[in-house]
Amino acid sequence: MIVIDAASPVPPFEQLRAQLARQIQDRTLAVGARLPTIRHLAADLNLAVNTVGRAYRELEEAGLIETRGRAGSFVSAAGEEARERVRRAAADYAAVVAGVGLDAAEAIRIVQAALTSRGTAPTSS
Amino acid sequence: MTREPLPDAGPPTRAADLRLAGEWLARHDLAGARPTPLLAGRLAVRRQARLAAHVILAVLIIASALASVAFLGPQPRRPLQLPALTVVVAGLLLAQLLLDRWVRRVDQRAGATLSRRAAHLIQPGWRAVLGLPYAVFTVATFAGAMALTGSALAVPDPAVRRPAVVLLIGLLGATAIFALQLRHLLRHPVVAEDEESLTADVIMRVEDARVLATPNVQWSLPMVLLFGTAPGWWSAASVAYLILGLVAFIALQTRTPSSATVARQAMSNR
């Protein structure tokens, strides 16, 4: 299930993108699952077609979904690849943190701030 | 659905709609949920649309019967009866389209008042909404009615063939109306703000699909137009078709899980 809250400070496209990404990452949406069409989901959630389109585009760029022409959008098998990319980026970040001599707590706060600004931070710290 | 309180006062129709919505929730094992104006409004428009859909089918049966009588009248060669019936069927299809659009518009207006909107990520398809047993029954009922029509068309007697042509037009019209309504049921946007109202939305669809699968025209039109006129074997076949269909329908109603159970199963798979 996807819930969009119009009163939230997080833009609707980001709410949608984050919820979809989370459900793909935690396997709630299985690899190969067909997502609703952009137009259909926009009608269900009372969003503009462009808003849903932008969320789908970002998920596609992140490798989480793939669009197969007129057949629609599907959860990509590249989900593990995306996870691996994040792991590699985290390792690079850890190397930079160690290089500049930043302490771990501050490094984590920086990551949390970056995630919060995108509306993807976990609720607990 | 649980957040909004039941208003104590309001226009009488709205209070009645809310009461009916409360009864509907209780009937579907959602007694813990409070009826909201959103649900009451959606159910009210569906009641009216369902009534209008029954009127459309009644008009189709009456128009077919009138066309058949005129077709068999003293001047059977009058060329206008069949085109007139075809126009009536097309008009009824249009009326059904407008009815579906009206329901959609009322839902859209109700949905626009919500600050939160919820939706499925995997849409419930026909297997979840109509279900395989109802789908098989519907296909078998239409196929049976078409087989009866085909066999009547094969009878050389013009007194049987002419109403059979009318029956064919009526059945094709009923099939098109069914297809339109089923398409509407499956593609109509969801209007929900949380899991409960999302479940209520699926229950509404399952209920509507089951009402839709009730074979009104398929059972009545062959009897109205051909029973007594057609040969004895045809009348026996049509009675057998009716009895078998009725037994299957009763079995479906008693053996298949309730719409609330089906909706919950559909939701748990999403």
CSV table of C-alpha atoms in Angstrom, one decimal:
chain,number,residue,atom,x,y,z
A,1,MET,CA,0.0,0.0,0.0
A,2,ILE,CA,1.2,3.5,-0.8
A,3,VAL,CA,-0.1,6.5,1.2
A,4,ILE,CA,0.5,10.1,0.1
A,5,ASP,CA,-0.1,12.8,2.7
A,6,ALA,CA,-0.8,16.2,1.2
A,7,ALA,CA,-0.1,17.9,4.5
A,8,SER,CA,3.5,16.5,4.7
A,9,PRO,CA,6.4,18.9,4.1
A,10,VAL,CA,8.0,16.2,1.9
A,11,PRO,CA,6.9,16.7,-1.8
A,12,PRO,CA,4.5,14.0,-3.1
A,13,PHE,CA,6.9,12.7,-5.7
A,14,GLU,CA,9.5,12.1,-3.0
A,15,GLN,CA,6.9,10.4,-0.7
A,16,LEU,CA,6.0,8.1,-3.5
A,17,ARG,CA,9.6,7.4,-4.6
A,18,ALA,CA,10.7,6.7,-1.0
A,19,GLN,CA,7.8,4.4,-0.3
A,20,LEU,CA,8.3,2.5,-3.5
A,21,ALA,CA,12.0,2.2,-3.0
A,22,ARG,CA,11.5,1.0,0.6
A,23,GLN,CA,9.0,-1.7,-0.6
A,24,ILE,CA,11.4,-2.8,-3.3
A,25,GLN,CA,14.3,-3.0,-1.0
A,26,ASP,CA,12.5,-4.9,1.8
A,27,ARG,CA,11.0,-7.3,-0.8
A,28,THR,CA,7.4,-6.3,-0.2
A,29,LEU,CA,7.4,-5.8,-3.9
A,30,ALA,CA,8.9,-8.9,-5.5
A,31,VAL,CA,11.3,-8.8,-8.4
A,32,GLY,CA,9.2,-8.8,-11.6
A,33,ALA,CA,6.1,-7.4,-9.9
A,34,ARG,CA,4.3,-5.1,-12.3
A,35,LEU,CA,3.7,-1.6,-11.0
A,36,PRO,CA,0.5,0.3,-11.8
A,37,THR,CA,0.7,2.5,-14.9
A,38,ILE,CA,1.6,6.2,-14.2
A,39,ARG,CA,-1.8,7.4,-15.2
A,40,HIS,CA,-3.6,4.8,-13.0
A,41,LEU,CA,-1.5,5.5,-9.9
A,42,ALA,CA,-1.9,9.2,-10.4
A,43,ALA,CA,-5.7,8.8,-10.5
A,44,ASP,CA,-5.7,6.6,-7.4
A,45,LEU,CA,-3.5,9.0,-5.4
A,46,ASN,CA,-5.0,12.2,-6.8
A,47,LEU,CA,-1.6,13.3,-8.1
A,48,ALA,CA,-0.5,14.9,-11.3
A,49,VAL,CA,0.7,12.4,-13.9
A,50,ASN,CA,4.1,14.3,-14.0
A,51,THR,CA,4.5,13.8,-10.3
A,52,VAL,CA,4.2,10.0,-10.5
A,53,GLY,CA,6.2,10.1,-13.7
A,54,ARG,CA,9.1,11.8,-11.9
A,55,ALA,CA,9.0,9.3,-9.1
A,56,TYR,CA,9.1,6.4,-11.6
A,57,ARG,CA,11.9,8.1,-13.5
A,58,GLU,CA,14.1,8.4,-10.4
A,59,LEU,CA,13.5,4.8,-9.5
A,60,GLU,CA,14.4,3.8,-12.9
A,61,GLU,CA,17.6,5.8,-12.8
A,62,ALA,CA,18.4,4.1,-9.4
A,63,GLY,CA,18.0,0.8,-11.1
A,64,LEU,CA,15.1,-0.3,-8.9
A,65,ILE,CA,12.5,-0.5,-11.7
A,66,GLU,CA,12.6,-1.0,-15.4
A,67,THR,CA,10.1,0.1,-18.1
A,68,ARG,CA,9.4,-2.4,-20.8
A,69,GLY,CA,7.8,-0.2,-23.4
A,70,ARG,CA,4.0,-0.5,-23.5
A,71,ALA,CA,4.1,-3.5,-21.1
A,72,GLY,CA,4.6,-1.2,-18.2
A,73,SER,CA,7.0,-0.8,-15.3
A,74,PHE,CA,8.4,-3.7,-13.4
A,75,VAL,CA,10.4,-4.2,-10.2
A,76,SER,CA,13.9,-4.7,-11.6
A,77,ALA,CA,16.1,-7.6,-10.8
A,78,ALA,CA,18.9,-5.1,-10.4
A,79,GLY,CA,17.7,-4.3,-6.8
A,80,GLU,CA,20.7,-6.2,-5.4
A,81,GLU,CA,22.9,-4.2,-7.7
A,82,ALA,CA,21.5,-1.0,-6.3
A,83,ARG,CA,22.1,-2.2,-2.8
A,84,GLU,CA,25.7,-3.0,-3.8
A,85,ARG,CA,26.1,0.5,-5.2
A,86,VAL,CA,25.0,1.9,-1.9
A,87,ARG,CA,27.5,-0.4,0.0
A,88,ARG,CA,30.3,0.8,-2.3
A,89,ALA,CA,29.4,4.4,-1.9
A,90,ALA,CA,29.3,3.9,1.9
A,91,ALA,CA,32.8,2.4,1.8
A,92,ASP,CA,34.0,5.4,-0.2
A,93,TYR,CA,32.4,7.8,2.3
A,94,ALA,CA,34.0,5.9,5.2
A,95,ALA,CA,37.3,6.3,3.5
A,96,VAL,CA,36.8,10.0,3.1
A,97,VAL,CA,35.7,10.4,6.7
A,98,ALA,CA,38.8,8.5,7.9
A,99,GLY,CA,41.0,10.6,5.6
A,100,VAL,CA,39.8,14.0,7.0
A,101,GLY,CA,39.8,12.7,10.6
A,102,LEU,CA,36.1,13.2,11.2
A,103,ASP,CA,34.6,11.2,14.1
A,104,ALA,CA,32.1,8.5,13.4
A,105,ALA,CA,29.2,10.1,15.2
A,106,GLU,CA,29.5,13.3,13.2
A,107,ALA,CA,29.8,11.3,10.0
A,108,ILE,CA,26.6,9.5,10.7
A,109,ARG,CA,24.9,12.8,11.6
A,110,ILE,CA,25.9,14.2,8.2
A,111,VAL,CA,24.5,11.1,6.4
A,112,GLN,CA,21.3,11.4,8.4
A,113,ALA,CA,20.9,15.1,7.5
A,114,ALA,CA,21.5,14.2,3.8
A,115,LEU,CA,18.8,11.5,4.0
A,116,THR,CA,16.4,13.7,5.9
A,117,SER,CA,16.7,16.4,3.2
A,118,ARG,CA,15.5,13.8,0.7
A,119,GLY,CA,12.8,12.5,3.0
A,120,THR,CA,14.4,9.0,3.2
A,121,ALA,CA,15.8,9.1,6.7
A,122,PRO,CA,14.8,6.3,9.1
A,123,THR,CA,12.4,7.4,11.8
A,124,SER,CA,14.7,6.3,14.7
A,125,SER,CA,18.3,7.4,15.0
B,1,MET,CA,-12.0,5.8,8.1
B,2,THR,CA,-11.8,5.6,11.9
B,3,ARG,CA,-10.8,9.1,12.5
B,4,GLU,CA,-13.9,11.0,11.5
B,5,PRO,CA,-16.7,11.0,14.0
B,6,LEU,CA,-20.3,10.2,13.1
B,7,PRO,CA,-22.1,13.5,12.8
B,8,ASP,CA,-25.0,13.9,15.3
B,9,ALA,CA,-26.9,16.3,13.1
B,10,GLY,CA,-27.2,16.9,9.4
B,11,PRO,CA,-29.5,16.8,6.4
B,12,PRO,CA,-31.9,13.8,6.8
B,13,THR,CA,-30.6,12.1,3.6
B,14,ARG,CA,-27.0,12.3,4.8
B,15,ALA,CA,-27.9,10.9,8.2
B,16,ALA,CA,-29.8,8.0,6.4
B,17,ASP,CA,-26.8,7.4,4.2
B,18,LEU,CA,-24.5,7.3,7.2
B,19,ARG,CA,-26.8,4.8,9.0
B,20,LEU,CA,-26.8,2.6,5.9
B,21,ALA,CA,-23.0,2.9,5.7
B,22,GLY,CA,-22.8,1.8,9.3
B,23,GLU,CA,-25.0,-1.2,8.5
B,24,TRP,CA,-22.9,-2.0,5.5
B,25,LEU,CA,-19.7,-2.0,7.6
B,26,ALA,CA,-21.3,-4.2,10.2
B,27,ARG,CA,-22.4,-6.6,7.4
B,28,HIS,CA,-18.8,-6.9,6.2
B,29,ASP,CA,-17.1,-7.5,9.5
B,30,LEU,CA,-15.9,-3.9,9.8
B,31,ALA,CA,-18.1,-3.1,12.7
B,32,GLY,CA,-15.2,-1.4,14.5
B,33,ALA,CA,-14.9,1.2,11.7
B,34,ARG,CA,-17.0,4.3,11.9
B,35,PRO,CA,-19.0,5.3,8.8
B,36,THR,CA,-17.5,8.4,7.3
B,37,PRO,CA,-19.3,10.8,4.9
B,38,LEU,CA,-16.9,9.6,2.2
B,39,LEU,CA,-18.0,6.0,2.5
B,40,ALA,CA,-21.7,7.0,2.9
B,41,GLY,CA,-21.5,9.1,-0.2
B,42,ARG,CA,-19.8,6.4,-2.2
B,43,LEU,CA,-22.3,3.7,-1.2
B,44,ALA,CA,-25.3,6.0,-1.8
B,45,VAL,CA,-24.2,6.7,-5.4
B,46,ARG,CA,-23.6,3.0,-6.0
B,47,ARG,CA,-27.1,2.2,-4.7
B,48,GLN,CA,-28.6,4.7,-7.2
B,49,ALA,CA,-26.3,3.5,-10.0
B,50,ARG,CA,-27.2,-0.1,-9.4
B,51,LEU,CA,-30.9,0.7,-9.5
B,52,ALA,CA,-30.4,2.7,-12.7
B,53,ALA,CA,-28.5,-0.3,-14.2
B,54,HIS,CA,-31.4,-2.6,-13.4
B,55,VAL,CA,-33.7,-0.1,-15.1
B,56,ILE,CA,-31.4,-0.2,-18.2
B,57,LEU,CA,-31.6,-4.0,-18.3
B,58,ALA,CA,-35.4,-3.9,-17.8
B,59,VAL,CA,-35.7,-1.4,-20.7
B,60,LEU,CA,-33.5,-3.8,-22.8
B,61,ILE,CA,-35.9,-6.7,-22.1
B,62,ILE,CA,-39.0,-4.7,-22.8
B,63,ALA,CA,-37.6,-3.2,-26.0
B,64,SER,CA,-36.6,-6.6,-27.2
B,65,ALA,CA,-40.0,-8.0,-26.4
B,66,LEU,CA,-41.7,-5.1,-28.2
B,67,ALA,CA,-39.4,-5.5,-31.2
B,68,SER,CA,-40.1,-9.2,-31.3
B,69,VAL,CA,-43.9,-8.6,-31.2
B,70,ALA,CA,-43.7,-6.0,-33.9
B,71,PHE,CA,-41.4,-8.2,-36.0
B,72,LEU,CA,-44.0,-11.0,-35.8
B,73,GLY,CA,-47.0,-8.7,-36.3
B,74,PRO,CA,-49.3,-8.5,-39.3
B,75,GLN,CA,-46.6,-6.7,-41.4
B,76,PRO,CA,-43.5,-8.7,-40.5
B,77,ARG,CA,-41.5,-7.2,-43.4
B,78,ARG,CA,-41.5,-3.7,-41.9
B,79,PRO,CA,-37.8,-2.9,-42.0
B,80,LEU,CA,-37.5,-0.6,-39.0
B,81,GLN,CA,-37.9,-2.9,-36.0
B,82,LEU,CA,-34.4,-4.3,-36.0
B,83,PRO,CA,-32.6,-1.0,-36.6
B,84,ALA,CA,-34.8,0.6,-34.0
B,85,LEU,CA,-33.8,-2.1,-31.5
B,86,THR,CA,-30.1,-1.7,-32.4
B,87,VAL,CA,-30.4,2.1,-31.7
B,88,VAL,CA,-32.1,1.3,-28.4
B,89,VAL,CA,-29.3,-1.1,-27.4
B,90,ALA,CA,-26.7,1.6,-28.5
B,91,GLY,CA,-28.6,4.2,-26.4
B,92,LEU,CA,-28.6,1.9,-23.4
B,93,LEU,CA,-24.9,1.3,-23.7
B,94,LEU,CA,-24.4,5.0,-23.8
B,95,ALA,CA,-26.6,5.4,-20.7
B,96,GLN,CA,-24.5,2.8,-18.9
B,97,LEU,CA,-21.3,4.7,-19.9
B,98,LEU,CA,-22.8,7.9,-18.5
B,99,LEU,CA,-23.8,6.1,-15.3
B,100,ASP,CA,-20.3,4.8,-14.8
B,101,ARG,CA,-18.9,8.3,-15.5
B,102,TRP,CA,-21.3,9.8,-12.9
B,103,VAL,CA,-20.1,7.3,-10.2
B,104,ARG,CA,-16.5,8.1,-11.1
B,105,ARG,CA,-17.1,11.9,-10.8
B,106,VAL,CA,-18.8,11.5,-7.4
B,107,ASP,CA,-15.9,9.4,-6.2
B,108,GLN,CA,-13.4,12.0,-7.6
B,109,ARG,CA,-15.2,14.8,-5.8
B,110,ALA,CA,-15.2,12.8,-2.5
B,111,GLY,CA,-11.5,11.9,-3.0
B,112,ALA,CA,-10.6,15.5,-3.5
B,113,THR,CA,-11.6,16.3,0.1
B,114,LEU,CA,-9.1,13.8,1.5
B,115,SER,CA,-5.8,15.1,2.8
B,116,ARG,CA,-4.3,11.5,2.7
B,117,ARG,CA,-4.7,9.2,-0.3
B,118,ALA,CA,-3.9,5.5,-0.2
B,119,ALA,CA,-3.6,3.1,-3.2
B,120,HIS,CA,-2.6,-0.5,-4.0
B,121,LEU,CA,0.7,-1.1,-5.7
B,122,ILE,CA,-0.5,-4.3,-7.2
B,123,GLN,CA,-3.9,-3.7,-8.6
B,124,PRO,CA,-6.6,-6.3,-7.8
B,125,GLY,CA,-7.4,-7.8,-11.2
B,126,TRP,CA,-10.5,-9.8,-12.3
B,127,ARG,CA,-9.3,-12.9,-10.5
B,128,ALA,CA,-9.4,-11.0,-7.2
B,129,VAL,CA,-12.5,-8.9,-7.9
B,130,LEU,CA,-14.8,-11.3,-9.8
B,131,GLY,CA,-13.1,-14.6,-8.8
B,132,LEU,CA,-12.6,-17.6,-11.0
B,133,PRO,CA,-15.9,-19.4,-10.0
B,134,TYR,CA,-18.0,-16.4,-10.8
B,135,ALA,CA,-16.1,-15.8,-14.0
B,136,VAL,CA,-16.7,-19.4,-15.2
B,137,PHE,CA,-20.3,-19.1,-14.2
B,138,THR,CA,-20.7,-15.8,-16.1
B,139,VAL,CA,-19.0,-17.2,-19.3
B,140,ALA,CA,-21.1,-20.4,-19.1
B,141,THR,CA,-24.3,-18.4,-18.7
B,142,PHE,CA,-23.6,-16.2,-21.7
B,143,ALA,CA,-22.4,-19.2,-23.7
B,144,GLY,CA,-25.6,-21.1,-22.8
B,145,ALA,CA,-27.8,-18.2,-23.8
B,146,MET,CA,-25.9,-17.8,-27.1
B,147,ALA,CA,-26.1,-21.6,-27.8
B,148,LEU,CA,-29.9,-21.4,-27.3
B,149,THR,CA,-30.0,-18.4,-29.6
B,150,GLY,CA,-27.9,-20.2,-32.2
B,151,SER,CA,-30.1,-23.3,-32.1
B,152,ALA,CA,-33.2,-21.2,-32.5
B,153,LEU,CA,-31.6,-19.4,-35.5
B,154,ALA,CA,-31.1,-22.8,-37.1
B,155,VAL,CA,-34.8,-23.5,-37.0
B,156,PRO,CA,-36.2,-22.9,-40.5
B,157,ASP,CA,-39.5,-21.5,-39.3
B,158,PRO,CA,-39.5,-17.7,-39.6
B,159,ALA,CA,-41.8,-17.4,-36.5
B,160,VAL,CA,-38.8,-18.8,-34.5
B,161,ARG,CA,-36.0,-17.2,-36.5
B,162,ARG,CA,-37.2,-13.7,-36.2
B,163,PRO,CA,-37.4,-13.5,-32.4
B,164,ALA,CA,-34.1,-15.3,-32.4
B,165,VAL,CA,-32.5,-12.4,-34.3
B,166,VAL,CA,-34.0,-10.0,-31.7
B,167,LEU,CA,-32.7,-12.3,-29.0
B,168,LEU,CA,-29.2,-12.2,-30.5
B,169,ILE,CA,-29.2,-8.4,-30.6
B,170,GLY,CA,-30.5,-8.2,-27.0
B,171,LEU,CA,-27.8,-10.6,-25.8
B,172,LEU,CA,-25.0,-8.9,-27.6
B,173,GLY,CA,-26.2,-5.6,-26.0
B,174,ALA,CA,-26.3,-7.3,-22.6
B,175,THR,CA,-22.8,-8.7,-23.2
B,176,ALA,CA,-21.5,-5.2,-24.1
B,177,ILE,CA,-23.1,-3.6,-21.1
B,178,PHE,CA,-21.6,-6.4,-18.9
B,179,ALA,CA,-18.1,-5.8,-20.4
B,180,LEU,CA,-18.4,-2.0,-19.9
B,181,GLN,CA,-19.4,-2.4,-16.2
B,182,LEU,CA,-16.7,-5.0,-15.5
B,183,ARG,CA,-14.1,-2.7,-17.2
B,184,HIS,CA,-15.3,0.2,-15.0
B,185,LEU,CA,-15.1,-2.0,-11.9
B,186,LEU,CA,-11.5,-3.0,-12.6
B,187,ARG,CA,-10.2,0.3,-13.8
B,188,HIS,CA,-12.1,2.8,-11.7
B,189,PRO,CA,-9.6,4.7,-9.5
B,190,VAL,CA,-9.4,3.8,-5.8
B,191,VAL,CA,-10.7,6.4,-3.3
B,192,ALA,CA,-9.1,5.6,0.1
B,193,GLU,CA,-7.2,7.3,2.8
B,194,ASP,CA,-6.0,4.3,4.8
B,195,GLU,CA,-6.0,0.5,4.9
B,196,GLU,CA,-9.6,0.3,6.2
B,197,SER,CA,-11.0,2.4,3.4
B,198,LEU,CA,-8.8,0.6,0.9
B,199,THR,CA,-10.4,-2.7,2.1
B,200,ALA,CA,-13.9,-1.1,1.9
B,201,ASP,CA,-13.1,-0.1,-1.7
B,202,VAL,CA,-12.2,-3.7,-2.6
B,203,ILE,CA,-15.3,-5.0,-0.9
B,204,MET,CA,-17.5,-2.6,-2.9
B,205,ARG,CA,-15.9,-3.8,-6.1
B,206,VAL,CA,-16.3,-7.5,-5.2
B,207,GLU,CA,-20.0,-6.9,-4.3
B,208,ASP,CA,-20.6,-5.0,-7.5
B,209,ALA,CA,-18.9,-7.7,-9.5
B,210,ARG,CA,-21.1,-10.4,-7.9
B,211,VAL,CA,-24.3,-8.4,-8.6
B,212,LEU,CA,-23.0,-7.9,-12.2
B,213,ALA,CA,-22.6,-11.7,-12.6
B,214,THR,CA,-26.2,-12.3,-11.7
B,215,PRO,CA,-27.7,-13.4,-15.1
B,216,ASN,CA,-30.8,-11.3,-15.5
B,217,VAL,CA,-31.0,-10.8,-19.2
B,218,GLN,CA,-29.4,-14.2,-20.1
B,219,TRP,CA,-32.1,-16.1,-18.2
B,220,SER,CA,-35.1,-13.9,-19.0
B,221,LEU,CA,-34.7,-12.9,-22.6
B,222,PRO,CA,-34.8,-16.4,-24.2
B,223,MET,CA,-37.9,-17.2,-22.1
B,224,VAL,CA,-39.6,-13.9,-22.9
B,225,LEU,CA,-38.9,-14.1,-26.7
B,226,LEU,CA,-39.0,-17.7,-27.6
B,227,PHE,CA,-40.6,-19.9,-25.0
B,228,GLY,CA,-43.8,-21.4,-26.5
B,229,THR,CA,-43.0,-20.3,-30.0
B,230,ALA,CA,-39.9,-22.5,-30.5
B,231,PRO,CA,-40.1,-26.3,-30.9
B,232,GLY,CA,-40.5,-28.5,-27.8
B,233,TRP,CA,-36.9,-29.6,-27.7
B,234,TRP,CA,-35.8,-25.9,-27.5
B,235,SER,CA,-38.2,-25.1,-24.7
B,236,ALA,CA,-37.0,-28.2,-22.8
B,237,ALA,CA,-33.4,-27.1,-23.3
B,238,SER,CA,-34.1,-23.6,-22.1
B,239,VAL,CA,-35.8,-24.9,-19.0
B,240,ALA,CA,-32.8,-27.2,-18.3
B,241,TYR,CA,-30.5,-24.2,-18.9
B,242,LEU,CA,-32.5,-22.1,-16.4
B,243,ILE,CA,-32.6,-24.9,-13.7
B,244,LEU,CA,-28.9,-25.8,-14.0
B,245,GLY,CA,-28.0,-22.1,-13.9
B,246,LEU,CA,-30.1,-21.5,-10.8
B,247,VAL,CA,-28.5,-24.5,-9.0
B,248,ALA,CA,-25.0,-23.3,-10.0
B,249,PHE,CA,-25.9,-19.8,-8.8
B,250,ILE,CA,-27.2,-20.9,-5.5
B,251,ALA,CA,-24.1,-23.1,-5.0
B,252,LEU,CA,-21.9,-20.1,-5.8
B,253,GLN,CA,-23.7,-17.9,-3.4
B,254,THR,CA,-23.4,-20.4,-0.5
B,255,ARG,CA,-20.0,-22.0,-1.2
B,256,THR,CA,-17.8,-19.0,-2.2
B,257,PRO,CA,-16.2,-16.8,0.6
B,258,SER,CA,-18.0,-13.6,1.5
B,259,SER,CA,-16.9,-10.4,-0.3
B,260,ALA,CA,-15.3,-9.2,2.9
B,261,THR,CA,-13.2,-12.4,3.1
B,262,VAL,CA,-12.2,-12.1,-0.6
B,263,ALA,CA,-11.3,-8.4,-0.1
B,264,ARG,CA,-9.1,-9.2,2.9
B,265,GLN,CA,-7.3,-12.0,1.0
B,266,ALA,CA,-6.7,-9.6,-1.9
B,267,MET,CA,-5.3,-7.0,0.5
B,268,SER,CA,-3.0,-9.5,2.2
B,269,ASN,CA,-1.5,-10.3,-1.2
B,270,ARG,CA,-0.7,-6.7,-1.9
